[in-house]
Structures are given as C-alpha cells and as structure tokens.
Coordinates of C-alpha atoms and ligand atoms in Angstrom, one line a residue:
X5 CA 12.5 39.6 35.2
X6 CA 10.1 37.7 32.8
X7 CA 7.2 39.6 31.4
X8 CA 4.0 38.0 29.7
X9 CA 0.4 38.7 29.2
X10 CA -2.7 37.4 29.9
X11 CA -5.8 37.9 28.0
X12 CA -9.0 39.6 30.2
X13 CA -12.5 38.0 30.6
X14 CA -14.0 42.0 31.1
X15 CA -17.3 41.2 31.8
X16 CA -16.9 37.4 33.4
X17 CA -13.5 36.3 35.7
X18 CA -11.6 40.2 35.2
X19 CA -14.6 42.3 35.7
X20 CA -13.7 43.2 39.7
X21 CA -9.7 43.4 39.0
X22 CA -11.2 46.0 35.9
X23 CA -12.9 47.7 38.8
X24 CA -10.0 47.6 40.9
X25 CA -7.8 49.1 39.0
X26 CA -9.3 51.7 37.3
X27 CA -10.6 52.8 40.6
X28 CA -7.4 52.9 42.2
X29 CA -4.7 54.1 39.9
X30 CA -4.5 57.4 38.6
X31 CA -3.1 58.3 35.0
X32 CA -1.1 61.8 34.8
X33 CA -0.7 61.6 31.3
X34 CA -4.4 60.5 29.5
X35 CA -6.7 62.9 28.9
X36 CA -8.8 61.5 32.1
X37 CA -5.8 61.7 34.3
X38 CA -8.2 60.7 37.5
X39 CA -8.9 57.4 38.8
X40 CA -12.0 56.2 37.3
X41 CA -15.7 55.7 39.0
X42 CA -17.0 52.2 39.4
X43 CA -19.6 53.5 36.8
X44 CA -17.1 54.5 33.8
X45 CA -15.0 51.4 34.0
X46 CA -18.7 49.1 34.2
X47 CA -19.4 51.5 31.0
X48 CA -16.6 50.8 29.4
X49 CA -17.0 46.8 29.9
X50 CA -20.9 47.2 28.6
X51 CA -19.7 48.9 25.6
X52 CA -17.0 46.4 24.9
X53 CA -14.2 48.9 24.9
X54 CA -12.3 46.1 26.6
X55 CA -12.8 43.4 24.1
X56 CA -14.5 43.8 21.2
X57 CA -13.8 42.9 17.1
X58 CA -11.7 45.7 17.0
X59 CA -10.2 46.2 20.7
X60 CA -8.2 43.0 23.2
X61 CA -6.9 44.0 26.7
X62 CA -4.7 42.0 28.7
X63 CA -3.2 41.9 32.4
X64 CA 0.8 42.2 32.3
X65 CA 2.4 39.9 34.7
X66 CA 5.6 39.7 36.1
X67 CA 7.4 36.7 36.7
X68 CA 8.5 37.9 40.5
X69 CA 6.0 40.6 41.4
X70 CA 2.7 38.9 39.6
X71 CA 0.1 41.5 37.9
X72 CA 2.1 44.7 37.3
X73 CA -0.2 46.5 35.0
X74 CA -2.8 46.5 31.8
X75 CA -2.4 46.9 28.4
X76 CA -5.2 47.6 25.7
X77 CA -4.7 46.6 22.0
X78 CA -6.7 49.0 19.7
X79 CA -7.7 49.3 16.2
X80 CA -6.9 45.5 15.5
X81 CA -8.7 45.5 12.3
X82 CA -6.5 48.3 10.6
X83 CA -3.2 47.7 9.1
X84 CA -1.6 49.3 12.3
X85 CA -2.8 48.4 16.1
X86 CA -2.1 51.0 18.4
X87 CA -1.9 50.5 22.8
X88 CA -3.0 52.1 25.7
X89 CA -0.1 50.5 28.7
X90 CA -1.0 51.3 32.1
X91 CA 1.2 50.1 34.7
X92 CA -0.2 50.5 38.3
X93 CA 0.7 53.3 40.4
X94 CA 3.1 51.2 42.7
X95 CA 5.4 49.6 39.9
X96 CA 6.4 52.9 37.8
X97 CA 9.7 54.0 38.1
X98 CA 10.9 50.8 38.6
X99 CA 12.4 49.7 34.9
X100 CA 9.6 47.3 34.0
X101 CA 7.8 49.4 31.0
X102 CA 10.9 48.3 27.9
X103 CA 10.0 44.4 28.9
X104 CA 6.4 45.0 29.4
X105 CA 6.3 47.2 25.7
X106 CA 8.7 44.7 23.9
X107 CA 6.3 41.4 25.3
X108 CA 3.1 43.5 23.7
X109 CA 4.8 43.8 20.5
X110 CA 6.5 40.2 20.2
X111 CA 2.6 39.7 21.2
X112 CA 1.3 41.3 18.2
X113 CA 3.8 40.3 15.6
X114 CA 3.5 36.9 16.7
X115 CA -0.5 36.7 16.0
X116 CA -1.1 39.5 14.1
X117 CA -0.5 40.3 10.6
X118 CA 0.4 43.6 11.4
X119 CA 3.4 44.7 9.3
X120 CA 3.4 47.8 11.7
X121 CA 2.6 48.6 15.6
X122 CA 2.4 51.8 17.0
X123 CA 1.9 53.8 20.5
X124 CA 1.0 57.4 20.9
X125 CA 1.6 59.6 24.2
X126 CA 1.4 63.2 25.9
X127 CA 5.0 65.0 24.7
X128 CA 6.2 65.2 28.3
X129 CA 5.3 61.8 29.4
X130 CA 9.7 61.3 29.6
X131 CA 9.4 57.6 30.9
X132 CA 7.2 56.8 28.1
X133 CA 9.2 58.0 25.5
X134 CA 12.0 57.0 27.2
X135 CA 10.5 53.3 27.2
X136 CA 9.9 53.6 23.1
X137 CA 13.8 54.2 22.4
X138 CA 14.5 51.5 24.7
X139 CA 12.4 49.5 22.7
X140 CA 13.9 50.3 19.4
X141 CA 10.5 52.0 18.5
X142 CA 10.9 55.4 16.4
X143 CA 9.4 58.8 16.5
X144 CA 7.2 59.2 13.8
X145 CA 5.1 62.3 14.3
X146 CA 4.9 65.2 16.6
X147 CA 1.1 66.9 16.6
X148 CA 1.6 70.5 18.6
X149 CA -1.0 71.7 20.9
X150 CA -2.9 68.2 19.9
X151 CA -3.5 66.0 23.5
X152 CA -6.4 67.9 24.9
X153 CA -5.4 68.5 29.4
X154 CA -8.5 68.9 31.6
X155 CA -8.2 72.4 32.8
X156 CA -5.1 73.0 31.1
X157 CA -3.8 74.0 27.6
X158 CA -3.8 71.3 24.8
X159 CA 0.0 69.3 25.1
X160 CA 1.9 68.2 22.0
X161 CA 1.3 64.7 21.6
X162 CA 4.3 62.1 19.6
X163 CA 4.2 59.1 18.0
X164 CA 6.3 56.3 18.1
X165 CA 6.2 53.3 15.7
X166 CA 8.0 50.1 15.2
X167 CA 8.0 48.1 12.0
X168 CA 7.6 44.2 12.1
X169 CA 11.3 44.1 9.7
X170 CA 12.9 45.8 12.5
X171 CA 11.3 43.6 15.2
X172 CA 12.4 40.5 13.3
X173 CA 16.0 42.2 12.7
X174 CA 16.3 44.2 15.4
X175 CA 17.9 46.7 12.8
X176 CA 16.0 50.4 13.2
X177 CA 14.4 51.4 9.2
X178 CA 15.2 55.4 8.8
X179 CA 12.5 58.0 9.2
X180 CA 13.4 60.1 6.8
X181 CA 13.2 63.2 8.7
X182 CA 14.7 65.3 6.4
X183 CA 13.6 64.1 3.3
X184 CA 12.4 67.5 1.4
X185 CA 14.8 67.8 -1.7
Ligands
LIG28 C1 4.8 55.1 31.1 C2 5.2 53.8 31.8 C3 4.7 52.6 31.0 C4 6.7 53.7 31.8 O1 7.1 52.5 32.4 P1 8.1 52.5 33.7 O2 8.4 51.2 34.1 O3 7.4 53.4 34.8 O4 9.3 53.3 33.2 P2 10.8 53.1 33.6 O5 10.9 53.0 35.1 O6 11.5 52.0 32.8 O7 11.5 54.5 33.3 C5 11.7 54.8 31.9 C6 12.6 56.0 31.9 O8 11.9 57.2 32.3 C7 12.5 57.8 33.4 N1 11.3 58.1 34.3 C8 10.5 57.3 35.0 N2 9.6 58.0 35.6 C9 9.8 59.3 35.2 C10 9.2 60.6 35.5 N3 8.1 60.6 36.3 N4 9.7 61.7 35.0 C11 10.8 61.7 34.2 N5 11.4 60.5 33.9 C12 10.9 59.4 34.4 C13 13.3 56.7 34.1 O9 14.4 57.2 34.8 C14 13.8 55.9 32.9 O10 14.9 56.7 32.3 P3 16.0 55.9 31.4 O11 15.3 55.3 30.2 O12 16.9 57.0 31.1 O13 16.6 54.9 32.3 C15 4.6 53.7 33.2 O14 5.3 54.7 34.0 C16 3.1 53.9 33.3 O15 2.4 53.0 33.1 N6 2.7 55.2 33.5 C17 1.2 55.5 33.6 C18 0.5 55.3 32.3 C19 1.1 55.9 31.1 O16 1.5 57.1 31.1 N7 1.2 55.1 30.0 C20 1.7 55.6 28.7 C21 0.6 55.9 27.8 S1 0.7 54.7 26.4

C-alpha cells in the first residue's frame, strides 16, 4: 500500500468529485455529521474554503484502490497547520488512515516551514485517535464539553500534535504532562 496526494482544482477539473463526495459520504464525528447538499459544498468552493491563501485540499490516493479519501490543510499561514482527513465511507475500517496521516505530514514538512503540525478530533472518534499514536503524533490538549453535537450535548474534543524534530527523528519530544512543581 502506497499513499500520496494530489492537489484539487475546486472550482475547475475537482469541482464534480467535490460534489460527489460531500454528497455521498457522511461524517459521524464533525460537527455536520450529514452528508452535505449540492449547495453547501458549491458554497464552500465560492468561498474558497477549499483553496485559498490560507487553506489547500487534496484527494488521497491509493496505490491499489485509487481515490480513497480527502484531506484539507488549514491555517497554512500560522506557525502550525492543522487538517480536516475524510476518508470515504467505503475505505474506513480498513487500516489505511496511519499511511494516509503520515503522507499529509511528510507533505507538510517537506514544503512547509512548519516546525509543528497538528490535527484536532471529537474525544470518541477511537480510530482517529488511534491513527495519531500510530503516527507518532502526541496528545496535546483535552477541551471538556468543547466539540459542539447537533442535537446532542457538547463532546470533549483532543488534540494531537507532532513536531517536525520528531518527524525527521522519529524519536517522540515529551509533553510534559506533569510538569507543576
Ligand atoms: C478517522 C479515519 C481517518 C481513520 O482511518 P481508518 O483507516 O478508518 O482507521 P483504521 O482502519 O486504521 O483504524 C484505526 C484504529 O481504530 C479502530 N477503529 C476503526 N474504526 C473504529 C470504530 N468505528 N470504532 C472504534 N474503533 C475503530 C481500528 O480497529 C484501529 O485500531 P488499532 O489502531 O488498534 O488497530 C477514517 O475512519 C475517517 O476518515 N473517518 C471519517 C472522518 C473522520 O472522522 N475524520 C477524522 C477527523 S480529522
């Protein structure tokens, strides 16, 4: 299994696959856990949520299966870009997300200055948090009652972070939990 990514044309080539997806997929753990209308996702490409000065999104591809999922790079201007990684419906569960997150971040050290990257998730999203530690990403944070549900109490929401020394080394930095003398 080889994983790369390849970069989205949102409003030329990409636009229907946008639509297509969005439309078809549904995301348990994002605060819009529904599959998108036709008119959100054409929104979201209008407003250049997609790809913008500050925002890249990309199409992850699998060697053997071909387009597996999508992966948005966010805040690309600040010191540390954070991701929104969708894969579609039919390829979770499968053991793809530790090759799809460690492509994005050999993606972002490699042509970003970035010094850190990091990824933030629902509490009891398991495979995702699960696919961090497999990464060698650490837990950085955990916000109670901070991911807001539709119809539901707030979740806790964690957040996982890797540093660019510990990419390059593949050695993990401690978090100093317990730091408070
Ligand atoms: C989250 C996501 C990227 C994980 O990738 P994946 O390829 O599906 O995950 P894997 O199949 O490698 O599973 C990872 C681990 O979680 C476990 N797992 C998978 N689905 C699970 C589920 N529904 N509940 C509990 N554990 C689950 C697997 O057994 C595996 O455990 P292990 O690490 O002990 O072997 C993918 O499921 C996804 O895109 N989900 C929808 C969007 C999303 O939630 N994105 C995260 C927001 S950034």
């Amino acid at each position: 299994m080889s994983i790369s990514l390849s970069r989205l044309d949102p409003s030329g080539a990409d636009r229907s696959g946008l639509i297509e997806f969005f439309t078809s997929n549904g995301f348990p753990f994002h605060v819009h856990s529904a599959p998108w209308t036709v008119d959100k996702v054409a929104d979201m490409i209008a407003s250049g949520a997609f790809r913008n000065d500050d925002n890249d999104s990309f199409w992850i591809l699998d060697d053997d299966l071909g387009a597996v999922g999508y992966v948005r790079l966010e805040d690309l201007n600040d010191d540390t870009p954070l991701f929104d990684l969708r894969l579609s419906t039919e390829f979770r569960g499968r053991g793809l997300g530790v090759g799809c997150l460690s492509a994005l971040t050999d993606h972002v050290f490699e042509t970003k200055d970035a010094e850190r990257f990091e990824g933030h998730t629902r509490a009891d999203n398991i495979a995702m948090r699960s696919v961090f530690l497999r990464a060698g990403w650490s837990k950085e944070a955990h916000y109670r009652r901070a991911w807001p549900v539709e119809g539901h109490s707030p979740q806790d929401s964690v957040a996982y972070a890797i540093l660019r020394e510990e990419w390059a080394s593949g050695v993990s930095v401690d978090v100093h939990w317990h730091d408070f003398p």
